mmCIF file of C-alpha atoms in Angstrom:
data_model
loop_
_atom_site.group_PDB
_atom_site.id
_atom_site.type_symbol
_atom_site.label_atom_id
_atom_site.label_comp_id
_atom_site.label_asym_id
_atom_site.label_seq_id
_atom_site.Cartn_x
_atom_site.Cartn_y
_atom_site.Cartn_z
ATOM 1 C CA UNK A 1 92.142 177.512 35.539
ATOM 2 C CA UNK A 2 92.200 180.529 37.715
ATOM 3 C CA UNK A 3 89.398 179.058 39.979
ATOM 4 C CA UNK A 4 91.601 175.791 40.397
ATOM 5 C CA UNK A 5 94.732 177.840 41.135
ATOM 6 C CA UNK A 6 93.084 179.814 43.726
ATOM 7 C CA UNK A 7 91.455 176.874 45.453
ATOM 8 C CA UNK A 8 94.657 174.902 45.594
ATOM 9 C CA UNK A 9 96.907 178.116 46.770
ATOM 10 C CA UNK A 10 94.254 179.173 49.359
ATOM 11 C CA UNK A 11 92.502 176.059 50.904
ATOM 12 C CA UNK A 12 94.426 172.901 52.111
ATOM 13 C CA UNK A 13 92.061 170.493 50.486
ATOM 14 C CA UNK A 14 92.405 167.757 47.877
ATOM 15 C CA UNK A 15 88.934 168.186 46.502
ATOM 16 C CA UNK A 16 87.670 170.698 44.188
ATOM 17 C CA UNK A 17 84.082 171.515 43.673
ATOM 18 C CA UNK A 18 82.539 172.730 40.360
ATOM 19 C CA UNK A 19 82.401 176.552 40.463
ATOM 20 C CA UNK A 20 78.844 176.434 39.101
ATOM 21 C CA UNK A 21 76.190 177.539 41.495
ATOM 22 C CA UNK A 22 74.858 174.597 43.605
ATOM 23 C CA UNK A 23 76.684 172.112 41.637
ATOM 24 C CA UNK A 24 77.879 169.083 43.809
ATOM 25 C CA UNK A 25 80.248 167.677 41.282
ATOM 26 C CA UNK A 26 83.718 167.183 42.309
ATOM 27 C CA UNK A 27 86.603 167.752 39.876
ATOM 28 C CA UNK A 28 88.896 164.893 39.614
ATOM 29 C CA UNK A 29 92.544 165.309 40.878
ATOM 30 C CA UNK A 30 93.962 164.237 37.344
ATOM 31 C CA UNK A 31 91.700 166.850 35.604
ATOM 32 C CA UNK A 32 92.723 169.568 38.026
ATOM 33 C CA UNK A 33 96.510 168.894 37.690
ATOM 34 C CA UNK A 34 95.931 168.970 33.892
ATOM 35 C CA UNK A 35 94.491 172.381 33.972
ATOM 36 C CA UNK A 36 96.985 173.978 36.165
ATOM 37 C CA UNK A 37 100.198 172.080 34.993
ATOM 38 C CA UNK A 38 101.657 175.118 33.483
ATOM 39 C CA UNK A 39 102.263 176.395 37.176
ATOM 40 C CA UNK A 40 104.801 174.284 38.867
ATOM 41 C CA UNK A 41 104.208 175.920 42.390
ATOM 42 C CA UNK A 42 100.461 175.089 42.154
ATOM 43 C CA UNK A 43 101.105 171.670 41.042
ATOM 44 C CA UNK A 44 103.523 171.092 43.809
ATOM 45 C CA UNK A 45 101.244 172.524 46.472
ATOM 46 C CA UNK A 46 98.305 170.280 45.423
ATOM 47 C CA UNK A 47 100.526 167.141 45.446
ATOM 48 C CA UNK A 48 101.631 168.088 48.993
ATOM 49 C CA UNK A 49 97.968 168.516 50.164
ATOM 50 C CA UNK A 50 97.041 165.251 48.636
ATOM 51 C CA UNK A 51 99.984 163.384 50.118
ATOM 52 C CA UNK A 52 99.097 164.956 53.584
ATOM 53 C CA UNK A 53 95.309 163.871 53.497
ATOM 54 C CA UNK A 54 96.562 160.448 52.333
ATOM 55 C CA UNK A 55 98.912 159.897 55.161
ATOM 56 C CA UNK A 56 96.365 161.121 57.654
ATOM 57 C CA UNK A 57 93.660 158.856 56.395
ATOM 58 C CA UNK A 58 95.904 155.785 56.157
ATOM 59 C CA UNK A 59 95.738 153.597 59.221
ATOM 60 C CA UNK A 60 99.558 152.531 59.325
ATOM 61 C CA UNK A 61 101.150 155.613 57.967
ATOM 62 C CA UNK A 62 102.396 158.651 59.920
ATOM 63 C CA UNK A 63 104.471 161.467 59.498
ATOM 64 C CA UNK A 64 107.784 161.953 61.238
ATOM 65 C CA UNK A 65 107.266 164.562 64.197
ATOM 66 C CA UNK A 66 110.831 165.972 63.580
ATOM 67 C CA UNK A 67 110.750 169.627 62.640
ATOM 68 C CA UNK A 68 113.130 169.247 59.958
ATOM 69 C CA UNK A 69 111.614 166.103 58.172
ATOM 70 C CA UNK A 70 109.019 165.992 55.413
ATOM 71 C CA UNK A 71 109.025 161.984 55.457
ATOM 72 C CA UNK A 72 106.296 159.435 56.417
ATOM 73 C CA UNK A 73 106.935 156.007 57.787
ATOM 74 C CA UNK A 74 104.782 152.820 57.501
ATOM 75 C CA UNK A 75 104.121 151.466 60.998
ATOM 76 C CA UNK A 76 104.196 147.633 61.065
ATOM 77 C CA UNK A 77 104.396 147.454 64.734
ATOM 78 C CA UNK A 78 100.582 147.636 65.336
ATOM 79 C CA UNK A 79 101.072 150.008 68.285
ATOM 80 C CA UNK A 80 104.001 148.243 69.860
ATOM 81 C CA UNK A 81 106.831 150.293 71.592
ATOM 82 C CA UNK A 82 109.168 150.625 68.697
ATOM 83 C CA UNK A 83 111.775 153.457 68.024
ATOM 84 C CA UNK A 84 112.121 154.815 64.462
ATOM 85 C CA UNK A 85 115.015 156.738 63.115
ATOM 86 C CA UNK A 86 114.290 159.171 60.345
ATOM 87 C CA UNK A 87 116.554 159.032 57.577
ATOM 88 C CA UNK A 88 116.174 162.761 56.822
ATOM 89 C CA UNK A 89 116.331 164.367 60.030
ATOM 90 C CA UNK A 90 118.051 161.644 61.982
ATOM 91 C CA UNK A 91 115.532 162.217 64.973
ATOM 92 C CA UNK A 92 114.230 159.001 66.677
ATOM 93 C CA UNK A 93 110.726 158.889 67.882
ATOM 94 C CA UNK A 94 108.332 156.359 69.253
ATOM 95 C CA UNK A 95 105.664 154.675 66.934
ATOM 96 C CA UNK A 96 103.245 154.189 69.504
ATOM 97 C CA UNK A 97 102.852 157.650 70.885
ATOM 98 C CA UNK A 98 104.677 159.859 68.211
ATOM 99 C CA UNK A 99 106.880 161.320 71.057
ATOM 100 C CA UNK A 100 110.508 161.351 71.103
ATOM 101 C CA UNK A 101 112.213 157.968 71.585
ATOM 102 C CA UNK A 102 111.953 157.047 75.436
ATOM 103 C CA UNK A 103 113.061 153.470 75.944
ATOM 104 C CA UNK A 104 112.953 152.009 78.657
ATOM 105 C CA UNK A 105 109.859 154.128 79.721
ATOM 106 C CA UNK A 106 106.624 153.032 78.409
ATOM 107 C CA UNK A 107 104.212 155.683 76.863
ATOM 108 C CA UNK A 108 102.105 155.689 79.800
ATOM 109 C CA UNK A 109 104.652 156.541 82.290
ATOM 110 C CA UNK A 110 106.049 159.066 79.757
ATOM 111 C CA UNK A 111 102.684 160.761 80.003
ATOM 112 C CA UNK A 112 102.654 160.672 83.642
ATOM 113 C CA UNK A 113 106.129 162.180 84.011
ATOM 114 C CA UNK A 114 105.378 165.068 81.496
ATOM 115 C CA UNK A 115 102.027 165.754 83.375
ATOM 116 C CA UNK A 116 104.076 165.773 86.661
ATOM 117 C CA UNK A 117 106.539 168.093 85.437
ATOM 118 C CA UNK A 118 103.849 170.544 84.003
ATOM 119 C CA UNK A 119 102.166 170.605 87.423
ATOM 120 C CA UNK A 120 105.552 171.358 89.108
ATOM 121 C CA UNK A 121 106.037 174.324 86.821
ATOM 122 C CA UNK A 122 102.461 175.647 87.457
ATOM 123 C CA UNK A 123 102.934 175.257 91.080
ATOM 124 C CA UNK A 124 106.343 177.146 91.119
ATOM 125 C CA UNK A 125 104.760 179.919 89.125
ATOM 126 C CA UNK A 126 101.731 180.283 91.510
ATOM 127 C CA UNK A 127 104.199 180.443 94.436
ATOM 128 C CA UNK A 128 106.159 183.237 92.834
ATOM 129 C CA UNK A 129 103.183 185.246 92.096
ATOM 130 C CA UNK A 130 101.123 184.478 95.251
ATOM 131 C CA UNK A 131 103.417 184.138 97.952
ATOM 132 C CA UNK A 132 106.676 185.569 99.622
ATOM 133 C CA UNK A 133 109.595 183.841 101.386
ATOM 134 C CA UNK A 134 109.816 184.579 105.165
ATOM 135 C CA UNK A 135 112.677 186.616 105.917
ATOM 136 C CA UNK A 136 114.185 184.192 108.513
ATOM 137 C CA UNK A 137 113.602 180.728 106.959
ATOM 138 C CA UNK A 138 112.684 181.695 103.422
ATOM 139 C CA UNK A 139 109.852 179.475 103.640
ATOM 140 C CA UNK A 140 107.073 180.346 101.125
ATOM 141 C CA UNK A 141 103.814 181.818 102.850
ATOM 142 C CA UNK A 142 100.615 183.252 101.642
ATOM 143 C CA UNK A 143 98.754 186.211 103.197
ATOM 144 C CA UNK A 144 95.445 186.121 101.759
ATOM 145 C CA UNK A 145 93.433 187.590 104.723
ATOM 146 C CA UNK A 146 93.988 189.850 107.672
ATOM 147 C CA UNK A 147 92.071 187.881 110.261
ATOM 148 C CA UNK A 148 94.628 188.574 113.067
ATOM 149 C CA UNK A 149 94.951 185.073 113.930
ATOM 150 C CA UNK A 150 98.014 184.504 115.924
ATOM 151 C CA UNK A 151 99.689 180.951 116.185
ATOM 152 C CA UNK A 152 102.811 179.297 117.330
ATOM 153 C CA UNK A 153 104.922 178.265 114.529
ATOM 154 C CA UNK A 154 106.640 175.482 116.329
ATOM 155 C CA UNK A 155 103.646 173.930 117.844
ATOM 156 C CA UNK A 156 101.043 174.960 115.146
ATOM 157 C CA UNK A 157 98.720 175.675 117.887
ATOM 158 C CA UNK A 158 97.017 178.901 119.273
ATOM 159 C CA UNK A 159 99.350 181.681 120.647
ATOM 160 C CA UNK A 160 97.332 182.000 123.840
ATOM 161 C CA UNK A 161 97.632 180.394 126.312
ATOM 162 C CA UNK A 162 101.323 179.872 125.276
ATOM 163 C CA UNK A 163 103.600 177.695 127.038
ATOM 164 C CA UNK A 164 107.143 178.320 126.431
ATOM 165 C CA UNK A 165 108.253 175.017 128.109
ATOM 166 C CA UNK A 166 106.021 173.078 125.909
ATOM 167 C CA UNK A 167 107.566 174.872 122.787
ATOM 168 C CA UNK A 168 111.162 174.286 124.098
ATOM 169 C CA UNK A 169 110.276 170.525 124.414
ATOM 170 C CA UNK A 170 108.792 170.245 121.133
ATOM 171 C CA UNK A 171 107.440 166.807 120.129
ATOM 172 C CA UNK A 172 105.545 165.651 117.277
ATOM 173 C CA UNK A 173 103.112 162.541 117.113
ATOM 174 C CA UNK A 174 104.522 159.635 115.406
ATOM 175 C CA UNK A 175 101.908 159.708 112.728
ATOM 176 C CA UNK A 176 102.801 163.306 111.577
ATOM 177 C CA UNK A 177 106.454 162.525 111.907
ATOM 178 C CA UNK A 178 106.221 159.523 109.578
ATOM 179 C CA UNK A 179 103.953 161.545 107.296
ATOM 180 C CA UNK A 180 106.406 164.328 107.437
ATOM 181 C CA UNK A 181 109.357 162.220 106.707
ATOM 182 C CA UNK A 182 107.681 160.357 104.014
ATOM 183 C CA UNK A 183 106.546 163.670 102.217
ATOM 184 C CA UNK A 184 110.094 164.998 102.113
ATOM 185 C CA UNK A 185 111.432 161.629 100.995
ATOM 186 C CA UNK A 186 109.139 161.741 98.099
ATOM 187 C CA UNK A 187 110.238 165.255 97.196
ATOM 188 C CA UNK A 188 113.919 164.440 97.477
ATOM 189 C CA UNK A 189 113.378 161.119 95.428
ATOM 190 C CA UNK A 190 111.657 163.186 92.748
ATOM 191 C CA UNK A 191 114.139 165.981 92.620
ATOM 192 C CA UNK A 192 117.230 163.460 92.544
ATOM 193 C CA UNK A 193 115.790 161.810 89.387
ATOM 194 C CA UNK A 194 114.658 164.979 87.865
ATOM 195 C CA UNK A 195 118.081 166.859 88.224
ATOM 196 C CA UNK A 196 119.840 164.000 86.581
ATOM 197 C CA UNK A 197 117.145 163.769 83.826
ATOM 198 C CA UNK A 198 117.531 167.507 82.831
ATOM 199 C CA UNK A 199 121.336 167.141 83.081
ATOM 200 C CA UNK A 200 121.257 164.489 80.373
ATOM 201 C CA UNK A 201 118.610 166.333 78.578
ATOM 202 C CA UNK A 202 120.642 169.389 78.281
ATOM 203 C CA UNK A 203 123.789 167.305 77.115
ATOM 204 C CA UNK A 204 121.429 165.660 74.650
ATOM 205 C CA UNK A 205 120.374 169.069 73.241
ATOM 206 C CA UNK A 206 124.067 170.378 73.048
ATOM 207 C CA UNK A 207 125.137 167.366 71.051
ATOM 208 C CA UNK A 208 122.176 167.502 68.754
ATOM 209 C CA UNK A 209 123.017 170.958 67.944
ATOM 210 C CA UNK A 210 126.347 169.769 66.404
ATOM 211 C CA UNK A 211 124.478 168.280 63.540
ATOM 212 C CA UNK A 212 125.289 170.972 61.023
ATOM 213 C CA UNK A 213 129.116 170.737 61.989
ATOM 214 C CA UNK A 214 128.883 166.904 61.789
ATOM 215 C CA UNK A 215 127.451 167.062 58.332
ATOM 216 C CA UNK A 216 130.223 169.380 57.089
ATOM 217 C CA UNK A 217 132.766 167.260 58.557
ATOM 218 C CA UNK A 218 131.355 164.265 56.583
ATOM 219 C CA UNK A 219 131.326 166.279 53.517
ATOM 220 C CA UNK A 220 135.015 167.271 53.767
ATOM 221 C CA UNK A 221 135.998 163.774 54.332
ATOM 222 C CA UNK A 222 134.137 162.562 51.260
ATOM 223 C CA UNK A 223 135.923 165.543 49.284
ATOM 224 C CA UNK A 224 139.164 164.040 50.380
ATOM 225 C CA UNK A 225 138.168 160.932 48.730
ATOM 226 C CA UNK A 226 137.944 158.608 51.559
ATOM 227 C CA UNK A 227 135.992 155.562 51.329
ATOM 228 C CA UNK A 228 132.331 155.576 52.576
ATOM 229 C CA UNK A 229 133.101 153.858 55.682
ATOM 230 C CA UNK A 230 135.739 156.201 56.800
ATOM 231 C CA UNK A 231 133.649 159.232 55.832
ATOM 232 C CA UNK A 232 130.472 158.042 57.791
ATOM 233 C CA UNK A 233 132.410 156.965 60.870
ATOM 234 C CA UNK A 234 131.923 160.412 62.658
ATOM 235 C CA UNK A 235 128.316 160.452 61.837
ATOM 236 C CA UNK A 236 127.690 156.977 63.219
ATOM 237 C CA UNK A 237 129.809 157.775 66.362
ATOM 238 C CA UNK A 238 127.614 160.965 66.831
ATOM 239 C CA UNK A 239 124.376 159.030 66.345
ATOM 240 C CA UNK A 240 125.522 156.229 68.876
ATOM 241 C CA UNK A 241 126.430 158.892 71.327
ATOM 242 C CA UNK A 242 122.878 160.381 71.132
ATOM 243 C CA UNK A 243 121.261 156.888 71.521
ATOM 244 C CA UNK A 244 123.183 156.471 74.532
ATOM 245 C CA UNK A 245 122.386 159.960 75.920
ATOM 246 C CA UNK A 246 118.742 159.464 75.413
ATOM 247 C CA UNK A 247 118.700 156.185 76.973
ATOM 248 C CA UNK A 248 120.372 157.259 80.095
ATOM 249 C CA UNK A 249 118.169 160.231 80.408
ATOM 250 C CA UNK A 250 115.027 158.323 80.241
ATOM 251 C CA UNK A 251 116.679 155.684 82.522
ATOM 252 C CA UNK A 252 116.429 158.001 85.503
ATOM 253 C CA UNK A 253 112.654 158.538 84.943
ATOM 254 C CA UNK A 254 112.192 154.790 84.731
ATOM 255 C CA UNK A 255 114.083 154.427 87.964
ATOM 256 C CA UNK A 256 111.982 157.062 89.540
ATOM 257 C CA UNK A 257 108.744 154.900 88.938
ATOM 258 C CA UNK A 258 110.245 151.754 90.053
ATOM 259 C CA UNK A 259 109.581 150.755 93.828
ATOM 260 C CA UNK A 260 112.511 151.079 96.135
ATOM 261 C CA UNK A 261 113.431 147.336 96.232
ATOM 262 C CA UNK A 262 113.345 147.024 92.580
ATOM 263 C CA UNK A 263 115.618 150.091 92.175
ATOM 264 C CA UNK A 264 118.102 149.032 94.540
ATOM 265 C CA UNK A 265 118.491 145.714 92.590
ATOM 266 C CA UNK A 266 118.010 146.901 89.011
ATOM 267 C CA UNK A 267 118.856 150.605 88.744
ATOM 268 C CA UNK A 268 121.095 151.363 91.956
ATOM 269 C CA UNK A 269 123.716 148.829 91.396
ATOM 270 C CA UNK A 270 124.421 150.425 88.060
ATOM 271 C CA UNK A 271 124.259 154.022 89.011
ATOM 272 C CA UNK A 272 127.996 154.462 89.054
ATOM 273 C CA UNK A 273 128.166 153.759 85.489
ATOM 274 C CA UNK A 274 125.638 156.786 84.834
#
């Protein structure tokens, strides 16, 4: 019995080998529970391990990814984009990718967006560590070698021979101008949608933090002997607000991946309502 209790409390396994040397026999789960049934903590841990193994091996079962949930769901969507609301933690997640619910964004674009955000964070961290802003224009520059090379910042050409008249009448080729404008437009487009995504994300976080207060409010209303509909109304309103906030948050990401002409028709015409 001590052997089984030690195995259950030490290892996250649903199988117990015979303690005899070189014996391949496995102890049946029912027998194991019977031998340690006097210790409720050991029995509960064993049942938890068995449940976890069962869910992980089952094709259409999965755990709710919410940090405050111990429930599993049965996925009947066969990988389709479907949001599931956990009845324990009240979080909504995607059955297809196990991430937070991201409608109307598909799972592929969600992965692309998160990768882009991670790349931007890494780029910003690198710039802070390896570059300094110029005193006059605050543009980030890197000094990685003292080669003594001098160049004209305006023309991006050699300093000598230096033609002041040419610099004063600065012009850029149409190809470079178009490329520069396009690059700037892409950055501005990304920042526009990212800023609004983060604003709704922060609002969603603050509203989710109201969960304990919402629970207390519902319990107080029940204590006043209100009917179930009246008592649950604040919770339902709160959950509806979270759904709307989450939808608006991911809508800006969805709009970022749209082509300009589609965005103008689909998202741009409704932007005032966001």
